[in-house]
PDB file of C-alpha atoms in Angstrom:
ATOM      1  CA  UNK A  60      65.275 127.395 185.092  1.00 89.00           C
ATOM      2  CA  UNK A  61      66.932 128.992 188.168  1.00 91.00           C
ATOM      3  CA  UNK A  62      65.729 132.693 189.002  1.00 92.00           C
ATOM      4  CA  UNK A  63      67.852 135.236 191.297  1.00 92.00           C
ATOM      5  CA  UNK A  64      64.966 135.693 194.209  1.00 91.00           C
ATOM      6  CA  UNK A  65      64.087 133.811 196.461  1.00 93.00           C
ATOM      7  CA  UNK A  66      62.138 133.686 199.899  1.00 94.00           C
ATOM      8  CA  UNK A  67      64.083 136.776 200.874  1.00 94.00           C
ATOM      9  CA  UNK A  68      62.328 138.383 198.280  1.00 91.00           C
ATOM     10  CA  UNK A  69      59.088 136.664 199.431  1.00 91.00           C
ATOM     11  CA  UNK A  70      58.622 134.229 196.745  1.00 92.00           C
ATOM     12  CA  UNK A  71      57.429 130.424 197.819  1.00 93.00           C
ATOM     13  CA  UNK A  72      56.976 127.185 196.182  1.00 94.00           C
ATOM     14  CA  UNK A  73      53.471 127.179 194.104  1.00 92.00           C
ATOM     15  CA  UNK A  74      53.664 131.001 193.227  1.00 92.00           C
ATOM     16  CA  UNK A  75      52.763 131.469 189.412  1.00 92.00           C
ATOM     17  CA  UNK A  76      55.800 132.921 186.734  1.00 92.00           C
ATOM     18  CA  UNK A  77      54.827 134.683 183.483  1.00 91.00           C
ATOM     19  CA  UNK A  78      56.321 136.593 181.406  1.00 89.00           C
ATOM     20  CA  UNK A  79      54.838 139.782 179.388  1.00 85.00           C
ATOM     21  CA  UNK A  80      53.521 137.626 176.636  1.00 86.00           C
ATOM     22  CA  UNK A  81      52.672 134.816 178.500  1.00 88.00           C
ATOM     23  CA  UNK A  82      52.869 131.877 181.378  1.00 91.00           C
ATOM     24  CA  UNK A  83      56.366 130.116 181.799  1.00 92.00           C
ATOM     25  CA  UNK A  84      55.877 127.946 184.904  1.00 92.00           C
ATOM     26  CA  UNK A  85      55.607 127.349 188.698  1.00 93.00           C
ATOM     27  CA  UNK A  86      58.416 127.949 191.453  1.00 94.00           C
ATOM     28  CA  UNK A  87      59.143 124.451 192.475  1.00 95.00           C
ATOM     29  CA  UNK A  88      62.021 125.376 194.914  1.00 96.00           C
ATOM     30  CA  UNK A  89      63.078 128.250 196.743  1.00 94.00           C
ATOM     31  CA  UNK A  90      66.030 129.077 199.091  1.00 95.00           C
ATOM     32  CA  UNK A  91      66.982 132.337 200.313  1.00 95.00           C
ATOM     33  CA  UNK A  92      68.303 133.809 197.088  1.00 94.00           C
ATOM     34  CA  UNK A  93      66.968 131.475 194.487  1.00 94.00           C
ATOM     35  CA  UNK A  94      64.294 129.956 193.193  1.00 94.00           C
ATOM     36  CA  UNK A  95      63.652 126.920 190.391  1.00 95.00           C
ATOM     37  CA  UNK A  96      61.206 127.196 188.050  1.00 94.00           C
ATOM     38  CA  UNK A  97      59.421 124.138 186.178  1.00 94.00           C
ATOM     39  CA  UNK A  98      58.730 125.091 182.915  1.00 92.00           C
ATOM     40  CA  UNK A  99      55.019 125.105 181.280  1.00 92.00           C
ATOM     41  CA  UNK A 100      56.610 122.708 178.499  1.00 91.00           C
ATOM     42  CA  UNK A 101      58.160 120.496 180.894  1.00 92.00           C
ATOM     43  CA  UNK A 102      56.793 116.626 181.176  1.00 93.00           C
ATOM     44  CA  UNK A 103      55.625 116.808 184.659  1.00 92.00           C
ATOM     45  CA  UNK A 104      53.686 120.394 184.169  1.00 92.00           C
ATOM     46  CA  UNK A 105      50.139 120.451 183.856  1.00 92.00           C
ATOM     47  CA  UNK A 106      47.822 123.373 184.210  1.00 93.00           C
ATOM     48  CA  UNK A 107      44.372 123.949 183.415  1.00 94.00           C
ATOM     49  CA  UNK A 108      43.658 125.800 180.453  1.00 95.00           C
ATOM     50  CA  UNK A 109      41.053 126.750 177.747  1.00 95.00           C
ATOM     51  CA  UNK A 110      40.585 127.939 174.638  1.00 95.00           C
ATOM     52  CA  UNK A 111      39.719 131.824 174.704  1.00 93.00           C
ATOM     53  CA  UNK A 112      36.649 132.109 172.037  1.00 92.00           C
ATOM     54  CA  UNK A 113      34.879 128.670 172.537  1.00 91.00           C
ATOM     55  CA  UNK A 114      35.272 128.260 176.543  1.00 93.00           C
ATOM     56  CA  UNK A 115      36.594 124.767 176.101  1.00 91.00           C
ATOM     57  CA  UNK A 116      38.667 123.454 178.740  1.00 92.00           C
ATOM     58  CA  UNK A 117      41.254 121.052 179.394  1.00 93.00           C
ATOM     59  CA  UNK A 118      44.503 120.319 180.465  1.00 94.00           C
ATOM     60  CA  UNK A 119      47.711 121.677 179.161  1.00 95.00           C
ATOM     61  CA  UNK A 120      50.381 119.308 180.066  1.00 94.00           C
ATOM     62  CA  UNK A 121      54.159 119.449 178.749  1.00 92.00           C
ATOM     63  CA  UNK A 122      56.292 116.352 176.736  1.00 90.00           C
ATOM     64  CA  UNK A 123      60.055 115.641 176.850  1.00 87.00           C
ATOM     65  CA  UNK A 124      60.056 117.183 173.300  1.00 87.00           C
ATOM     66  CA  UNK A 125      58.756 120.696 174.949  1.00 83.00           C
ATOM     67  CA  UNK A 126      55.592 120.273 172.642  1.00 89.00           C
ATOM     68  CA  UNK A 127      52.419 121.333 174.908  1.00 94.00           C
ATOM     69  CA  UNK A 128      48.790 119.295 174.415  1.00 94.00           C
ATOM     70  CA  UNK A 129      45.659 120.521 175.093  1.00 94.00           C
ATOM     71  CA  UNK A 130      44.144 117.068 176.521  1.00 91.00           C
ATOM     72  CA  UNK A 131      40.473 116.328 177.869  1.00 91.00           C
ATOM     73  CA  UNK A 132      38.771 118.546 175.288  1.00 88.00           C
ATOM     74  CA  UNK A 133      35.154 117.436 174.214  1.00 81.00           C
ATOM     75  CA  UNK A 134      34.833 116.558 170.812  1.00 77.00           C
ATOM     76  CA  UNK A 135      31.364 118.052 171.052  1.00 80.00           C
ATOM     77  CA  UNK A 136      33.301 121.643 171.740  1.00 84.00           C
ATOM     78  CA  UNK A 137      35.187 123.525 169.195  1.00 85.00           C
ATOM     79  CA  UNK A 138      38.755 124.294 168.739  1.00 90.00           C
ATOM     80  CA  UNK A 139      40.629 125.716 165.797  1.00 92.00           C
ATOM     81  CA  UNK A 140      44.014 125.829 164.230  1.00 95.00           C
ATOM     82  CA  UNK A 141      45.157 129.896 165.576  1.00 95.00           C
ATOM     83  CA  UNK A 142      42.799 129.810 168.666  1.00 96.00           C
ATOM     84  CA  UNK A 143      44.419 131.364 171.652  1.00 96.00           C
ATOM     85  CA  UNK A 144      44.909 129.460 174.653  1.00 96.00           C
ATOM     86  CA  UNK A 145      44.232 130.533 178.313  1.00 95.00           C
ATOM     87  CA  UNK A 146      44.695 129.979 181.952  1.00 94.00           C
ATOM     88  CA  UNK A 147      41.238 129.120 183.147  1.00 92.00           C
ATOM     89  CA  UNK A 148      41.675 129.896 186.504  1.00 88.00           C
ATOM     90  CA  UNK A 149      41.041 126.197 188.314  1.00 89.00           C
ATOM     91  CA  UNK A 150      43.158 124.860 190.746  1.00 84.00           C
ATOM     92  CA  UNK A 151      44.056 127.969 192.418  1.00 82.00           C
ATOM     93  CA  UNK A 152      47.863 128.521 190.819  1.00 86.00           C
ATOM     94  CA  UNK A 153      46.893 130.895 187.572  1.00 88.00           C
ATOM     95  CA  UNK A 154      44.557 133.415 187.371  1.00 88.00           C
ATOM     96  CA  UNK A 155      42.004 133.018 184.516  1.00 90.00           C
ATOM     97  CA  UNK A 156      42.965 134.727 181.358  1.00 91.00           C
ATOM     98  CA  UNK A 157      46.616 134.230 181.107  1.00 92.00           C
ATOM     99  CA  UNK A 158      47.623 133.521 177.879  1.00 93.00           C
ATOM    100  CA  UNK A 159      49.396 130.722 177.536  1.00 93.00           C
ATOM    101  CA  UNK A 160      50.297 130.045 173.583  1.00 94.00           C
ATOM    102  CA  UNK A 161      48.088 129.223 170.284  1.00 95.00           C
ATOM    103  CA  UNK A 162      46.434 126.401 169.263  1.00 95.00           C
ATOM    104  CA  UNK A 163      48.588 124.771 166.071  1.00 95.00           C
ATOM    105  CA  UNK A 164      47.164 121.776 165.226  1.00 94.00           C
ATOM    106  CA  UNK A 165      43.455 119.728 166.031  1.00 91.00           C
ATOM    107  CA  UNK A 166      43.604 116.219 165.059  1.00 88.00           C
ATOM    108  CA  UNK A 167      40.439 114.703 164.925  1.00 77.00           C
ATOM    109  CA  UNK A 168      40.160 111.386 166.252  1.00 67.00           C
ATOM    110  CA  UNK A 169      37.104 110.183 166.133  1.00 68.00           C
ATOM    111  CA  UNK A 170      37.564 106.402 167.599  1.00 69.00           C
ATOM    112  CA  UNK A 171      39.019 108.160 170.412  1.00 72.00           C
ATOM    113  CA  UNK A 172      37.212 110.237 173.371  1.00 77.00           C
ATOM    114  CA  UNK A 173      39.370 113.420 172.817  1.00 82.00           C
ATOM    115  CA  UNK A 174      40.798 115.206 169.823  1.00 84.00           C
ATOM    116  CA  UNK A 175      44.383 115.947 169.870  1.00 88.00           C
ATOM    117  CA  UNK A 176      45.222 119.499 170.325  1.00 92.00           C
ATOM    118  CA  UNK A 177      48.730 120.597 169.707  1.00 94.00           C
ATOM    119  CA  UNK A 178      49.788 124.311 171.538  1.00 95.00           C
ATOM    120  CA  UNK A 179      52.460 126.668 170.855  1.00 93.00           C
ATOM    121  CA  UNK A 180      53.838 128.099 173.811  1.00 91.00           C
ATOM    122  CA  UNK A 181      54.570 132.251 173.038  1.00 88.00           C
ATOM    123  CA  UNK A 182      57.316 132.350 175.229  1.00 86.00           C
ATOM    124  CA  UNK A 183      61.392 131.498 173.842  1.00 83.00           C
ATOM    125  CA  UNK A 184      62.563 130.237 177.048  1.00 78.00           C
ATOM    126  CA  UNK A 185      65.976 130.764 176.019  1.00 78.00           C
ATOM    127  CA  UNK A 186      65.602 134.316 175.467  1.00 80.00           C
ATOM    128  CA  UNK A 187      64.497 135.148 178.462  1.00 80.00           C
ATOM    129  CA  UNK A 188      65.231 137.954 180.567  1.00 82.00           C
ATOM    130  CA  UNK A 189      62.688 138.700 182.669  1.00 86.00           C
ATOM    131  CA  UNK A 190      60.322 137.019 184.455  1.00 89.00           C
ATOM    132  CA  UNK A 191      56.900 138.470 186.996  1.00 89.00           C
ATOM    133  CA  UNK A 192      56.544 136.009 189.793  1.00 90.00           C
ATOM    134  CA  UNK A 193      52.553 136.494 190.394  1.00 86.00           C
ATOM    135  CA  UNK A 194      52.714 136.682 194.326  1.00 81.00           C
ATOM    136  CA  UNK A 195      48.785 136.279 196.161  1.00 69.00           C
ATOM    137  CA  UNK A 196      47.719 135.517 192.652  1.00 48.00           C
ATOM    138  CA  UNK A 197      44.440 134.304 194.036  1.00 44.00           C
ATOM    139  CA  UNK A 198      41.551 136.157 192.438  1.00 42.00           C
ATOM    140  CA  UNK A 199      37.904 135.504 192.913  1.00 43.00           C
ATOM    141  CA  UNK A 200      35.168 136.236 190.855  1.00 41.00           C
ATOM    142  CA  UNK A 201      31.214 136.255 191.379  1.00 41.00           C
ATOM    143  CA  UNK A 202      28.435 137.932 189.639  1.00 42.00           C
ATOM    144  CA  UNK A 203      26.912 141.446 191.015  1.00 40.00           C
ATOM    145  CA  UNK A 204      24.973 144.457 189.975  1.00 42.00           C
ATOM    146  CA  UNK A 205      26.103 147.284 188.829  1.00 41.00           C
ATOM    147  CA  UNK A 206      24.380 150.554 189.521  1.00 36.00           C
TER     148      UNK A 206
END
């Protein structure tokens, strides 16, 4: 997906692109003007993710088909059909806490290391209008004391 800013507008390649109900990808090229953005469902996207009421955390990676996967979950940890998934905030690109779409199917393979976890992105990419480029999107975190 092509954007209309681009470094001019002080965007760069790596900077985070959401939408208000949602992630949609990562600036992958940027000239002056314009900017490309690979989608979240694309085949080369991954991102790490995790389901918002049990912690669990994986991988969300795209398919040619658009579908997203939830990959490298435990089977020891839970995940449900309707479970919201998450940015989880590792690797630096997202912030934790961004949704990213619902969890729509768990398939349960047992001779296998990891379940299968099917996700429903909440974002109609070909609707879109809008986008929020998340620029110094860097946040850290660390325990204190309130007084």
């Amino acid at each position: 997906v092509t954007i209309d800013k681009g470094t001019s507008s002080g965007f760069a390649v790596g900077m985070p692109v959401t939408a208000s109900s949602g992630v949609i990808g990562q600036i992958i090229e940027c000239g002056a003007t314009t900017s490309t953005v690979r989608l979240l469902t694309d085949e080369s996207s991954s991102i790490s993710a995790m389901v918002q009421s049990s912690r669990a955390q994986g991988m969300l990676t795209g398919s040619a088909t658009g579908q997203l996967s939830l990959t490298l979950i435990s089977t020891s940890q839970t995940v449900e059909v309707g479970d919201i998934v998450v940015t989880s905030g590792l690797g630096g690109v997202y912030p934790s806490g961004i949704v990213v779409g619902d969890v729509t199917a768990v398939e349960d393979r047992r001779s296998e290391l990891y379940p299968r976890v099917t996700v429903q992105s909440r974002i109609n990419t070909d609707r879109l209008e809008e986008v929020f480029i998340l620029v110094g999107a860097t946040l850290e975190t660390g325990a204190g004391e309130i007084e």
